[in-house]
PDB file of C-alpha atoms in Angstrom:
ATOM      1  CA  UNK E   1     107.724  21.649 149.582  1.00 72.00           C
ATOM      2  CA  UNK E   2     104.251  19.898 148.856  1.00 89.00           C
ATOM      3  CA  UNK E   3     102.634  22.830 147.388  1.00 96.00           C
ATOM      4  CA  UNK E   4     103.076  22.960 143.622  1.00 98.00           C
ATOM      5  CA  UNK E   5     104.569  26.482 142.098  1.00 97.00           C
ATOM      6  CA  UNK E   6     101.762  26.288 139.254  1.00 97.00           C
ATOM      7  CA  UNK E   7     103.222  29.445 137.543  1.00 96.00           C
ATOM      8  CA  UNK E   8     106.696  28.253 137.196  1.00 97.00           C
ATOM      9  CA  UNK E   9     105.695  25.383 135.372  1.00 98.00           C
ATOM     10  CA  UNK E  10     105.749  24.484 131.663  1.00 97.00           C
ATOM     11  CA  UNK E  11     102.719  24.404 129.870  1.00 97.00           C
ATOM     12  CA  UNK E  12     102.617  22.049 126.838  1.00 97.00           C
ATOM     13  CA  UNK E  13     100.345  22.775 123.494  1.00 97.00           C
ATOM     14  CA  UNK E  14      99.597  20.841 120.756  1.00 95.00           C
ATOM     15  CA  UNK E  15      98.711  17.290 120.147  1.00 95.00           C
ATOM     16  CA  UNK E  16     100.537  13.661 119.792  1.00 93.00           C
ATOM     17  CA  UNK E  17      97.621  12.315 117.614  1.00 96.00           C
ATOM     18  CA  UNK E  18      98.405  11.437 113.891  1.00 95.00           C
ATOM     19  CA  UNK E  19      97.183  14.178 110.999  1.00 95.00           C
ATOM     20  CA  UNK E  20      94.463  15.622 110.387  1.00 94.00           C
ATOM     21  CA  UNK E  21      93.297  14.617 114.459  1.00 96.00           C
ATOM     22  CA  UNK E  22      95.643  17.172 115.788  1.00 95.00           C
ATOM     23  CA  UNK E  23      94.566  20.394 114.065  1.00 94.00           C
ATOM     24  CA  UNK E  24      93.606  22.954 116.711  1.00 94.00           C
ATOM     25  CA  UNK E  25      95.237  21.918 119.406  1.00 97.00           C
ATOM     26  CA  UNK E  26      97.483  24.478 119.860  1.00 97.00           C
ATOM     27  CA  UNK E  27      94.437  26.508 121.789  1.00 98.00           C
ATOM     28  CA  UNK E  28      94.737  23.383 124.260  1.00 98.00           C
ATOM     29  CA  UNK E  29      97.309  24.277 127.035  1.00 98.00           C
ATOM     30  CA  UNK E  30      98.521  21.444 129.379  1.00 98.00           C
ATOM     31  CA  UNK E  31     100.447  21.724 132.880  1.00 98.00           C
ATOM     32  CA  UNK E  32     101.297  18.788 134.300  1.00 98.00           C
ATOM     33  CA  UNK E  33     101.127  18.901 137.725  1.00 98.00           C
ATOM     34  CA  UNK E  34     101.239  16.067 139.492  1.00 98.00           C
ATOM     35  CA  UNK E  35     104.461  14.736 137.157  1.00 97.00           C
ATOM     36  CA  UNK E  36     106.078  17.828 138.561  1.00 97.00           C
ATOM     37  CA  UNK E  37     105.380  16.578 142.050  1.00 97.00           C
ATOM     38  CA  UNK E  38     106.452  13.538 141.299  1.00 97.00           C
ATOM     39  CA  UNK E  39     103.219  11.441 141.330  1.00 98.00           C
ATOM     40  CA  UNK E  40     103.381   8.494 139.348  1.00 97.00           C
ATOM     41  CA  UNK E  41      99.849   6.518 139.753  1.00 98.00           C
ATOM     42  CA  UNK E  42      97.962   9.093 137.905  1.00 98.00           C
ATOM     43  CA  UNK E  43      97.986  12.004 136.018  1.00 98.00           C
ATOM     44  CA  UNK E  44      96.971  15.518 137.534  1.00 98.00           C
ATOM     45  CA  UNK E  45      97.146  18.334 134.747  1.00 98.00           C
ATOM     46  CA  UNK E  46      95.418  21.532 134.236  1.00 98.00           C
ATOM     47  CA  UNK E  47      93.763  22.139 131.094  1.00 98.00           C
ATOM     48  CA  UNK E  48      93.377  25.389 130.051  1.00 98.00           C
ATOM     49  CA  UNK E  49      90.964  25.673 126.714  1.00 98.00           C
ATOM     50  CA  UNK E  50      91.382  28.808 124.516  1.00 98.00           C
ATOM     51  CA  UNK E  51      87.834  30.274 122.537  1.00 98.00           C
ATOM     52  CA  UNK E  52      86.803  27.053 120.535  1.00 98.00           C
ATOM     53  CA  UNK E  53      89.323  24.756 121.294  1.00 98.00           C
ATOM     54  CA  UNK E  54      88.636  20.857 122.376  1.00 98.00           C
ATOM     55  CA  UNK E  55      90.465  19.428 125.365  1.00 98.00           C
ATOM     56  CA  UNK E  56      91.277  15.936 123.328  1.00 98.00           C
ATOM     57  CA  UNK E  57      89.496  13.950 120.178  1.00 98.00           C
ATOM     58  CA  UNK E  58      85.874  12.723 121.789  1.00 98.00           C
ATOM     59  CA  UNK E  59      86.981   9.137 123.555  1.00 98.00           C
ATOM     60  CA  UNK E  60      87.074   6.511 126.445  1.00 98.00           C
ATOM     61  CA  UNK E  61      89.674   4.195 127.998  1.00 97.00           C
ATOM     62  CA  UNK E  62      89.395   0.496 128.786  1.00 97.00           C
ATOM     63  CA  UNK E  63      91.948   0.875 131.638  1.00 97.00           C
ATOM     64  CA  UNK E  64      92.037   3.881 133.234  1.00 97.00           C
ATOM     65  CA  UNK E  65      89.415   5.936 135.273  1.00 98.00           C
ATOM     66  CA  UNK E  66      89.255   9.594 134.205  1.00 98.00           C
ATOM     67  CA  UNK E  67      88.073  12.577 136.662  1.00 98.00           C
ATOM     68  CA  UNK E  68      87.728  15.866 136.191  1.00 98.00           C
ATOM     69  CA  UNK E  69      86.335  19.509 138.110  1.00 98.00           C
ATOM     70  CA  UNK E  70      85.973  22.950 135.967  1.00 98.00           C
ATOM     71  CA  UNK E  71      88.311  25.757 137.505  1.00 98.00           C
ATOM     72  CA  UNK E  72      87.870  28.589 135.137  1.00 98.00           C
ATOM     73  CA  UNK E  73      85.206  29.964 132.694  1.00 98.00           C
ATOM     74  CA  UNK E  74      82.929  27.465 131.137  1.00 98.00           C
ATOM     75  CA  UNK E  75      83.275  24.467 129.243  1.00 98.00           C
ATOM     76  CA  UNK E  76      81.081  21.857 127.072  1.00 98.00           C
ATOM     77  CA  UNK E  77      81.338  18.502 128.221  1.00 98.00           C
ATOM     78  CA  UNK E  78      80.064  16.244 124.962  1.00 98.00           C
ATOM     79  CA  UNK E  79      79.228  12.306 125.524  1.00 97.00           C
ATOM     80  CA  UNK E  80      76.821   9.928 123.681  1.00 96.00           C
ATOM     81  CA  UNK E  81      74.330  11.087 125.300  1.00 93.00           C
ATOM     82  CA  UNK E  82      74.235  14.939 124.200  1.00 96.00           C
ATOM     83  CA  UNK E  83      76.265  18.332 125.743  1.00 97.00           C
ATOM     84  CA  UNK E  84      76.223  19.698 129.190  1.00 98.00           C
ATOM     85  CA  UNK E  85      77.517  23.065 130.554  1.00 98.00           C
ATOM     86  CA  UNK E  86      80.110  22.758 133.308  1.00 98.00           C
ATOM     87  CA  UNK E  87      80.952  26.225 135.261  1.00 98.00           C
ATOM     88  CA  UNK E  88      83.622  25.953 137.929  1.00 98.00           C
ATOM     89  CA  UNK E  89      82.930  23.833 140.591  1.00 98.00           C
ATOM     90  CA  UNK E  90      81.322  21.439 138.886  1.00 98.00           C
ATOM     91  CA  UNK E  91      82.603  17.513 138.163  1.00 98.00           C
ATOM     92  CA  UNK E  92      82.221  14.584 136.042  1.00 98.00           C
ATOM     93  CA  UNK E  93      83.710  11.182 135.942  1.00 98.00           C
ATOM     94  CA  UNK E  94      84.589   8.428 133.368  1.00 98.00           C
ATOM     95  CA  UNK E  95      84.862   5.142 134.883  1.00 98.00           C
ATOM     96  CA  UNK E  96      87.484   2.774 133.266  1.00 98.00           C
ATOM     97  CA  UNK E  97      85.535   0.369 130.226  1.00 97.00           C
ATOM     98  CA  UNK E  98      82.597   2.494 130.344  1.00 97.00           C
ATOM     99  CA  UNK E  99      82.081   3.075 126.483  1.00 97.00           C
ATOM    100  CA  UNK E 100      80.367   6.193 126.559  1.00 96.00           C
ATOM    101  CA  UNK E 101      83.324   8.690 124.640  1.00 98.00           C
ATOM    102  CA  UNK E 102      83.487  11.596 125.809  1.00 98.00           C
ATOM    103  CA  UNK E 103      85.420  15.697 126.158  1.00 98.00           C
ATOM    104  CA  UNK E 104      85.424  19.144 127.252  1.00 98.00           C
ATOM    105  CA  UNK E 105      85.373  21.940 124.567  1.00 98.00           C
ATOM    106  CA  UNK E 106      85.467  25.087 125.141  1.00 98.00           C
ATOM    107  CA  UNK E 107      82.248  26.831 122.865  1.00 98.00           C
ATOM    108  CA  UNK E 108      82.075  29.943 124.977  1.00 98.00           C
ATOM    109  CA  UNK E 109      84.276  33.419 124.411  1.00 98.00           C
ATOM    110  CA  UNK E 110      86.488  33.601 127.061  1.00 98.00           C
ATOM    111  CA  UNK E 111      89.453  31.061 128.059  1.00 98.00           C
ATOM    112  CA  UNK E 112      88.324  28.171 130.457  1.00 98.00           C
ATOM    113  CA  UNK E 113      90.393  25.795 132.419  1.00 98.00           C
ATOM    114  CA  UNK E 114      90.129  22.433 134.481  1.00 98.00           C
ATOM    115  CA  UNK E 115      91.781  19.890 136.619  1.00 98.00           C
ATOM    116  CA  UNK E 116      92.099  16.493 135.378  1.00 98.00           C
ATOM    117  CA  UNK E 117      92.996  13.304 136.380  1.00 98.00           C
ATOM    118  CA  UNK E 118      93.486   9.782 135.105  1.00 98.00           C
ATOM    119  CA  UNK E 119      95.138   6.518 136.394  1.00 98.00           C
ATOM    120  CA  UNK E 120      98.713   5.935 134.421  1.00 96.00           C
ATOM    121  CA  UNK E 121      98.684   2.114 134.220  1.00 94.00           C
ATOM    122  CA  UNK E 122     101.437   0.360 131.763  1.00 92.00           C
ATOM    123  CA  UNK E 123      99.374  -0.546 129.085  1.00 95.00           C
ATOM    124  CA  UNK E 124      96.305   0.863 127.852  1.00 96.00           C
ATOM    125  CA  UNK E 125      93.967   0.986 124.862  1.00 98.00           C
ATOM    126  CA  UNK E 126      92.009   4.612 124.080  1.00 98.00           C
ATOM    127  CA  UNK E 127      88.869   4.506 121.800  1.00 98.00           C
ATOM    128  CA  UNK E 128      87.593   7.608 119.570  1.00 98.00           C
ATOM    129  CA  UNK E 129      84.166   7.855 119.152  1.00 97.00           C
ATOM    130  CA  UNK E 130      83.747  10.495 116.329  1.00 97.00           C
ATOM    131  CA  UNK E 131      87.318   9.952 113.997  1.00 97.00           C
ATOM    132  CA  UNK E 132      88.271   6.313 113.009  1.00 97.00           C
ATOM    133  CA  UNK E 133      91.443   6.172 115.599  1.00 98.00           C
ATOM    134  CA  UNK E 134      92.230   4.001 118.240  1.00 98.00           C
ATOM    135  CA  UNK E 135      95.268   3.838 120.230  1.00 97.00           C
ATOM    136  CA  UNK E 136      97.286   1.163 121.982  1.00 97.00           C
ATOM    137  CA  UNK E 137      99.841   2.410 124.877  1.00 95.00           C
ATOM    138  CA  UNK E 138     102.499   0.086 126.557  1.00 93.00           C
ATOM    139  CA  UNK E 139     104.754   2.031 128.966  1.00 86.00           C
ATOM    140  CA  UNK E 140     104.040   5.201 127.735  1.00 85.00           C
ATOM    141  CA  UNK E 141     104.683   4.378 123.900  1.00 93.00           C
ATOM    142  CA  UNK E 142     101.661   5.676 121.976  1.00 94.00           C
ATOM    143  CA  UNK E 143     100.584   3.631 118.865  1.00 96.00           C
ATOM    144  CA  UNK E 144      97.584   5.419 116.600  1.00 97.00           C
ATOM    145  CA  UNK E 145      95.442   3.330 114.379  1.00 97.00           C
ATOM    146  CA  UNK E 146      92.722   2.891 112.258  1.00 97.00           C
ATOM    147  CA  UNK E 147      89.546   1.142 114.335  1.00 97.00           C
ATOM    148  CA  UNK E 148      90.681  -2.004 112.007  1.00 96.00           C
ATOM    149  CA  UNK E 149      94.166  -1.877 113.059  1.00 95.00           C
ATOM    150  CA  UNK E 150      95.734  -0.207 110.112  1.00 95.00           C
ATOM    151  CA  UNK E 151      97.533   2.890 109.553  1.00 94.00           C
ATOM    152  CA  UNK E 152      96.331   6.591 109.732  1.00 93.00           C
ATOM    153  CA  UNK E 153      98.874   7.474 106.662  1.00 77.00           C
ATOM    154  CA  UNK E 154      98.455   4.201 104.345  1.00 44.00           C
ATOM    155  CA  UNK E 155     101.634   3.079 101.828  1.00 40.00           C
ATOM    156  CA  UNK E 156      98.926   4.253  99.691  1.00 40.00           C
ATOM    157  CA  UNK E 157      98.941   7.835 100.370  1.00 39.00           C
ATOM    158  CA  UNK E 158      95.245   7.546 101.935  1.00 37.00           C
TER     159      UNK E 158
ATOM    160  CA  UNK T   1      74.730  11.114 132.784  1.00 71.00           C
ATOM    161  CA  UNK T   2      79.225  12.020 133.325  1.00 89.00           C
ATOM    162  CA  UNK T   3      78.514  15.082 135.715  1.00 96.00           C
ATOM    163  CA  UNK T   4      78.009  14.412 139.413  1.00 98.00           C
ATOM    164  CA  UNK T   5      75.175  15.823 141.054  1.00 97.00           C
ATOM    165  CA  UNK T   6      77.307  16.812 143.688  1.00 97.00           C
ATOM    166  CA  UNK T   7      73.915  18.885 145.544  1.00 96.00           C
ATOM    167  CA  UNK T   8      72.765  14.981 145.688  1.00 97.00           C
ATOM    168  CA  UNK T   9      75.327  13.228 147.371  1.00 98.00           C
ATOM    169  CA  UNK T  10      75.793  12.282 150.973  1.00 97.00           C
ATOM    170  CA  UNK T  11      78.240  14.290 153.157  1.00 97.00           C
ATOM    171  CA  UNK T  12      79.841  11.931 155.750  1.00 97.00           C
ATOM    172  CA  UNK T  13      81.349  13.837 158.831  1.00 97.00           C
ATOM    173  CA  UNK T  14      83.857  11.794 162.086  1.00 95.00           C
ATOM    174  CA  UNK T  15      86.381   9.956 161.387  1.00 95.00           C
ATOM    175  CA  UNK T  16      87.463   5.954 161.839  1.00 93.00           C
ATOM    176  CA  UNK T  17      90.674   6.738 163.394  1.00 96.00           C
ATOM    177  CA  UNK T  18      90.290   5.090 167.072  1.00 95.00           C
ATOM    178  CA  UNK T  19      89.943   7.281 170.676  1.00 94.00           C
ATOM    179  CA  UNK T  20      91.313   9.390 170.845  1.00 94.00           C
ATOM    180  CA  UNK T  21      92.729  10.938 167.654  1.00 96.00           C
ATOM    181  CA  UNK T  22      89.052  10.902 166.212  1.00 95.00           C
ATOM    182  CA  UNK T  23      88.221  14.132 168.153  1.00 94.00           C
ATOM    183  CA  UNK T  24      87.147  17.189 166.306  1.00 94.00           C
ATOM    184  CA  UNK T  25      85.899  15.308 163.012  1.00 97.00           C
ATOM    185  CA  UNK T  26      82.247  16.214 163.255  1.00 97.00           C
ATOM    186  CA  UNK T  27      83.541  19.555 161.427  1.00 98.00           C
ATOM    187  CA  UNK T  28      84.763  17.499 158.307  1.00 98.00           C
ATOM    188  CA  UNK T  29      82.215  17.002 155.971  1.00 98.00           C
ATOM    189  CA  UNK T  30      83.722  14.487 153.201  1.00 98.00           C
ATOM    190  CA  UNK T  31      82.190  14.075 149.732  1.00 98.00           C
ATOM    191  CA  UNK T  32      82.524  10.859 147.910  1.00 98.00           C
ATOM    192  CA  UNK T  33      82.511  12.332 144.403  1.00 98.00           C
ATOM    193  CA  UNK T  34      84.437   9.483 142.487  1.00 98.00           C
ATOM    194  CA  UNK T  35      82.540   6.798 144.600  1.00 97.00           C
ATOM    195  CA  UNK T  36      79.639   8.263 143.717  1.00 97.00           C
ATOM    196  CA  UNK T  37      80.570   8.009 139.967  1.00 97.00           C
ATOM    197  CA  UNK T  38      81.684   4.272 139.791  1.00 97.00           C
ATOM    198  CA  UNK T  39      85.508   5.159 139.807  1.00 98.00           C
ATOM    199  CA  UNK T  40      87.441   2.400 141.799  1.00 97.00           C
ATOM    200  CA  UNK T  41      91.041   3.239 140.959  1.00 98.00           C
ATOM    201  CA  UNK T  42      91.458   6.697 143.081  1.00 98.00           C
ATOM    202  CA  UNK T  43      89.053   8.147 145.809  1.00 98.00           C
ATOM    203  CA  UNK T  44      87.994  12.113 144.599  1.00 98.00           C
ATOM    204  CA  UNK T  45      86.522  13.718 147.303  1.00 98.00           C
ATOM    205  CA  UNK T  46      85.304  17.394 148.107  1.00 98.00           C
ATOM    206  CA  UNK T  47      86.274  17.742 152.036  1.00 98.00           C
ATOM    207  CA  UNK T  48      84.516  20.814 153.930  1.00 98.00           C
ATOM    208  CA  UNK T  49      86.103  21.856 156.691  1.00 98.00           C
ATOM    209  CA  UNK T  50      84.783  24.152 159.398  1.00 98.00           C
ATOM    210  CA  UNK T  51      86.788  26.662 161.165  1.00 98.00           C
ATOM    211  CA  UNK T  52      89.067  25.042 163.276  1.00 98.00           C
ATOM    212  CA  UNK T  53      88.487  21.539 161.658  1.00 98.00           C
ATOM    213  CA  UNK T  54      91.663  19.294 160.414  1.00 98.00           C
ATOM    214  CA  UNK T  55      91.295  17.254 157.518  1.00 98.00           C
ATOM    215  CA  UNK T  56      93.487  14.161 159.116  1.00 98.00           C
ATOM    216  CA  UNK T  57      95.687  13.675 161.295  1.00 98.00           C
ATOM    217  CA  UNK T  58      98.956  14.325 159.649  1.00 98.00           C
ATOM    218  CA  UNK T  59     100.117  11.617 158.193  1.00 98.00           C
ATOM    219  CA  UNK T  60     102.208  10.033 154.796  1.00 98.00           C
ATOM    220  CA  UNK T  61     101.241   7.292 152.603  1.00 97.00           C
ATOM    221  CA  UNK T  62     103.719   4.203 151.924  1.00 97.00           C
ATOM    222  CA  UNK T  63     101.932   2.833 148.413  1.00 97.00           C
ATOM    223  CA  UNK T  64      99.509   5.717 147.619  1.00 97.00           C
ATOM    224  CA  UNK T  65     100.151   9.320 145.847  1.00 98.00           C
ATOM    225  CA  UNK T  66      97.316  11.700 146.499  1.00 98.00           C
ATOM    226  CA  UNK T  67      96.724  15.521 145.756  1.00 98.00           C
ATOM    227  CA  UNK T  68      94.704  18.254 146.389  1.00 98.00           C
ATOM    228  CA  UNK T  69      93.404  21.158 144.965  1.00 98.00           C
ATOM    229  CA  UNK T  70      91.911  23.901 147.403  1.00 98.00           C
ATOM    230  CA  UNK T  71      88.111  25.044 146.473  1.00 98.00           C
ATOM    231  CA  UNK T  72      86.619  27.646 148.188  1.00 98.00           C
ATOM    232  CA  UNK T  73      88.583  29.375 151.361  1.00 98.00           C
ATOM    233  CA  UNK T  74      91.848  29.643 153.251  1.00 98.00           C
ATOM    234  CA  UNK T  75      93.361  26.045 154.053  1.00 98.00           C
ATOM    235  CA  UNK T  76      96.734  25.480 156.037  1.00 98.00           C
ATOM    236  CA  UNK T  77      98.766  22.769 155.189  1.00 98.00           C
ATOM    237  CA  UNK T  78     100.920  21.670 157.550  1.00 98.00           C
ATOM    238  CA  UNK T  79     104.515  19.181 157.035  1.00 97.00           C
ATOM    239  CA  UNK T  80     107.580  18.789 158.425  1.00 96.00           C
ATOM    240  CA  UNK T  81     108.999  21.910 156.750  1.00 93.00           C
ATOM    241  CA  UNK T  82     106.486  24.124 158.212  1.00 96.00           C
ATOM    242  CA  UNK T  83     102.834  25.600 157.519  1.00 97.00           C
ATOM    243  CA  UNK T  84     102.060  26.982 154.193  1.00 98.00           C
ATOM    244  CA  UNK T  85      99.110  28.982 153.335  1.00 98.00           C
ATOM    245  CA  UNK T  86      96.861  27.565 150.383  1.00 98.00           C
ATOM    246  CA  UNK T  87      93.948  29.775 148.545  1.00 98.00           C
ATOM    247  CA  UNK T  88      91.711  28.398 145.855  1.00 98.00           C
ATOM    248  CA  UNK T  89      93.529  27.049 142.914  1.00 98.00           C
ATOM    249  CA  UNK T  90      96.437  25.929 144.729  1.00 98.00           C
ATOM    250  CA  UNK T  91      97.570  22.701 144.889  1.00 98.00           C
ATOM    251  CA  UNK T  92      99.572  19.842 146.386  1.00 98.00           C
ATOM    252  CA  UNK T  93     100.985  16.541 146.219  1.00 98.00           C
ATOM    253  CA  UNK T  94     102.597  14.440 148.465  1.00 98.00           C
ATOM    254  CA  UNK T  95     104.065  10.783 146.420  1.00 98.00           C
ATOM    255  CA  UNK T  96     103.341   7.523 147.954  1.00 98.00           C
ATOM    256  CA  UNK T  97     106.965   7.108 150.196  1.00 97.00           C
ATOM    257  CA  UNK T  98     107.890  10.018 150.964  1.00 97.00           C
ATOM    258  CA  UNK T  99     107.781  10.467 154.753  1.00 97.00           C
ATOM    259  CA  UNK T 100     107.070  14.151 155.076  1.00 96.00           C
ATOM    260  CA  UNK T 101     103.908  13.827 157.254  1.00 98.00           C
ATOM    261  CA  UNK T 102     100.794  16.271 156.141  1.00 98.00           C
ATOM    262  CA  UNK T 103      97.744  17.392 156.652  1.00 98.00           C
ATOM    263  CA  UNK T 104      95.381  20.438 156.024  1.00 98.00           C
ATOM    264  CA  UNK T 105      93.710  22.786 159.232  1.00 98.00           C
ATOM    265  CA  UNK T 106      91.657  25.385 158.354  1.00 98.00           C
ATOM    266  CA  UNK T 107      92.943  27.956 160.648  1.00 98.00           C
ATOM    267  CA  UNK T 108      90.140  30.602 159.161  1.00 98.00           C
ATOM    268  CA  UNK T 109      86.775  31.921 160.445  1.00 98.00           C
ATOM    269  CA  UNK T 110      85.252  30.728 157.450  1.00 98.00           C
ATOM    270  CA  UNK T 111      84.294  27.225 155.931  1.00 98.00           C
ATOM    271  CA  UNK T 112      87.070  25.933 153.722  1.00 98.00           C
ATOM    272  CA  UNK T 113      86.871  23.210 150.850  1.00 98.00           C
ATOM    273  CA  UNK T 114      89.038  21.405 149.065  1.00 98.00           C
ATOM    274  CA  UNK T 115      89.550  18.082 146.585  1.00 98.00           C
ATOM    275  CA  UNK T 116      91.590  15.346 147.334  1.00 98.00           C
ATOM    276  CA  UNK T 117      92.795  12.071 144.931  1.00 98.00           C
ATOM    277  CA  UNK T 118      94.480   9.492 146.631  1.00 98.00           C
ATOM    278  CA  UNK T 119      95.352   6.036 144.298  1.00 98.00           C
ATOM    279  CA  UNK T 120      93.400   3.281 145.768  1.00 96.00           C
ATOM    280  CA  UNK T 121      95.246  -0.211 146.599  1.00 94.00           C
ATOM    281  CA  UNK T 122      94.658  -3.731 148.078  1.00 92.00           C
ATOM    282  CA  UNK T 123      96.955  -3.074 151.036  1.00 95.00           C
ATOM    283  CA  UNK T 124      98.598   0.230 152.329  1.00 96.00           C
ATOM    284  CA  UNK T 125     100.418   1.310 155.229  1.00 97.00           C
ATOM    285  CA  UNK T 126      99.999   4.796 156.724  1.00 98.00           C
ATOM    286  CA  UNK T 127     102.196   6.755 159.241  1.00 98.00           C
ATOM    287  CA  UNK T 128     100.939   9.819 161.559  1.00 98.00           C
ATOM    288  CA  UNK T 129     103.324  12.165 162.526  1.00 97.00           C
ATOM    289  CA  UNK T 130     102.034  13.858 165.930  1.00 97.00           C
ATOM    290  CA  UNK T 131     100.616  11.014 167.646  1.00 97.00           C
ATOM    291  CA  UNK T 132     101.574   7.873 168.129  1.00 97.00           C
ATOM    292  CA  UNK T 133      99.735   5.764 165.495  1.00 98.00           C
ATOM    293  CA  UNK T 134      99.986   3.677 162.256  1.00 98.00           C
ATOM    294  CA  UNK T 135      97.236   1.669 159.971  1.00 97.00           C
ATOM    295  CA  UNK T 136      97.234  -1.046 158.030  1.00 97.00           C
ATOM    296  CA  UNK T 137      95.036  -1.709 155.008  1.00 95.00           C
ATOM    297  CA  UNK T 138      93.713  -4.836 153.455  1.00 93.00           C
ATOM    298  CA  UNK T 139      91.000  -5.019 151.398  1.00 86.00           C
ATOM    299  CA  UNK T 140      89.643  -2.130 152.637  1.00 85.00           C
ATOM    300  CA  UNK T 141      89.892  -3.164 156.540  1.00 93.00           C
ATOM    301  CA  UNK T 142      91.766  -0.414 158.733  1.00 94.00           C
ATOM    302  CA  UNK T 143      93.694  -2.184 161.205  1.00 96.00           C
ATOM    303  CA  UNK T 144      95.244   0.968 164.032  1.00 97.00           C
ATOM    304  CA  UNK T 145      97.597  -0.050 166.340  1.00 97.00           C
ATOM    305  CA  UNK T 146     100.478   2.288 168.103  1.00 97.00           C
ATOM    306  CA  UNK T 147     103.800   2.484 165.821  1.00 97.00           C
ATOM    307  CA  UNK T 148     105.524  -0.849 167.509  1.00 96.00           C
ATOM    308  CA  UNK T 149     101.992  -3.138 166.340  1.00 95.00           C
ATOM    309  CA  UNK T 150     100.279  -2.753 170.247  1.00 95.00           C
ATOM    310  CA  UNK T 151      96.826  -1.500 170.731  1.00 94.00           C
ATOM    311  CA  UNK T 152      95.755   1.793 170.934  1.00 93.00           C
ATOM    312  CA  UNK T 153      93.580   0.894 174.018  1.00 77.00           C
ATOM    313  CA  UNK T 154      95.292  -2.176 175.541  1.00 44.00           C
ATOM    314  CA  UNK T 155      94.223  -4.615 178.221  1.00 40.00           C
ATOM    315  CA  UNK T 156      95.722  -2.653 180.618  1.00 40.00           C
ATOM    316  CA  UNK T 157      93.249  -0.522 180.037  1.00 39.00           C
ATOM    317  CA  UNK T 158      96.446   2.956 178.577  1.00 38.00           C
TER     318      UNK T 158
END
């Protein structure tokens, strides 16, 4: 059956990024829907955002093109060049290698929610544009960096 | 500027599919939403359908995945299983192979809207189910023919 039983699906909070750039993310409720289809060429998951909470850390991909609509409430979509208020309905779009980082956060008092979807290619590298992270991804293995390369938790203790 | 103007954009109504399976397209109205946007991996678009309108002709992809999210309205999607009814917030998804041909008919007296994601890809074969047709895709070119490879309209003038 094509139709996707939304409800009886799990929902997935919290974050894969390295401390302190996960804090808060349990607000930020995932359902992946199109891996519960079965789809494999991109990603379809619905967001949901609880009061304050950001959908991921402010970024853009080299690899992968990135679209999204607003299905509930009312969320803040922040990119380099300032904030705009999406209501449901309403769409934006990231183009793969466009450099402009970007996400939706929720600033408003009730829950909001939206459908997003991005290519899954086999490697990929993610940029952050307001924490000094990068990522690298190669067949779904995520590795978190420094801009320079180095690592989030140092030998150091830094 | 990430948020489509969707108000902006062009809505393109008929259909490419050759005489006579094109009938009845003037009510689909199709929104190129990711076009519009500069995404090149997956087509988003917002499809309007009038009462009585089809999306497509029901039909399965070979290479692409694609999913949908109803809008605004009563759609009916139809597959092999049967008809399902789908309200705003439902969804679907249908993974590149899978043979279970489908489309969406909006069996309501009012407008119904929905948004569709389909991967793109250099080549692509695609299969109707209730008439007797098949495309081929190269580089964008849409090559229809009946399922054994003969013309839709042949010499002999069937």
């Amino acid at each position: 059956m094509p139709k996707i039983d939304i409800t009886a699906l799990p929902s997935e909070s919290g974050s894969g990024y390295p401390a302190p750039y996960d804090a808060g993310f349990e607000k930020r409720h995932v359902t992946r829907l199109g891996k519960a289809a079965g789809l494999t060429q991109f990603g379809a998951n619905l967001v949901r955002l609880e009061p304050g909470a950001m959908a991921s850390q402010r970024h853009w991909h080299e690899n992968q093109d990135e679209f999204l609509m607003v299905t509930k409430g009312t969320c803040t979509l922040v990119e380099d060049e300032g904030s705009t208020t999406l209501s449901p309905g309403d769409c934006a779009a990231f183009p793969a290698g466009n450099p402009n980082g970007h996400h939706l956060v929720n600033n408003s008092r009730e829950d909001a929610e939206f459908l997003v979807i991005g290519t899954h290619s086999s490697t990929e590298t993610g940029h952050y544009s307001d924490v000094d992270m990068m990522v690298r991804v190669t067949d779904g293995e995520y590795n978190f960096t420094r801009r320079d390369g180095s690592p989030i938790r140092g030998e150091g203790g830094q």
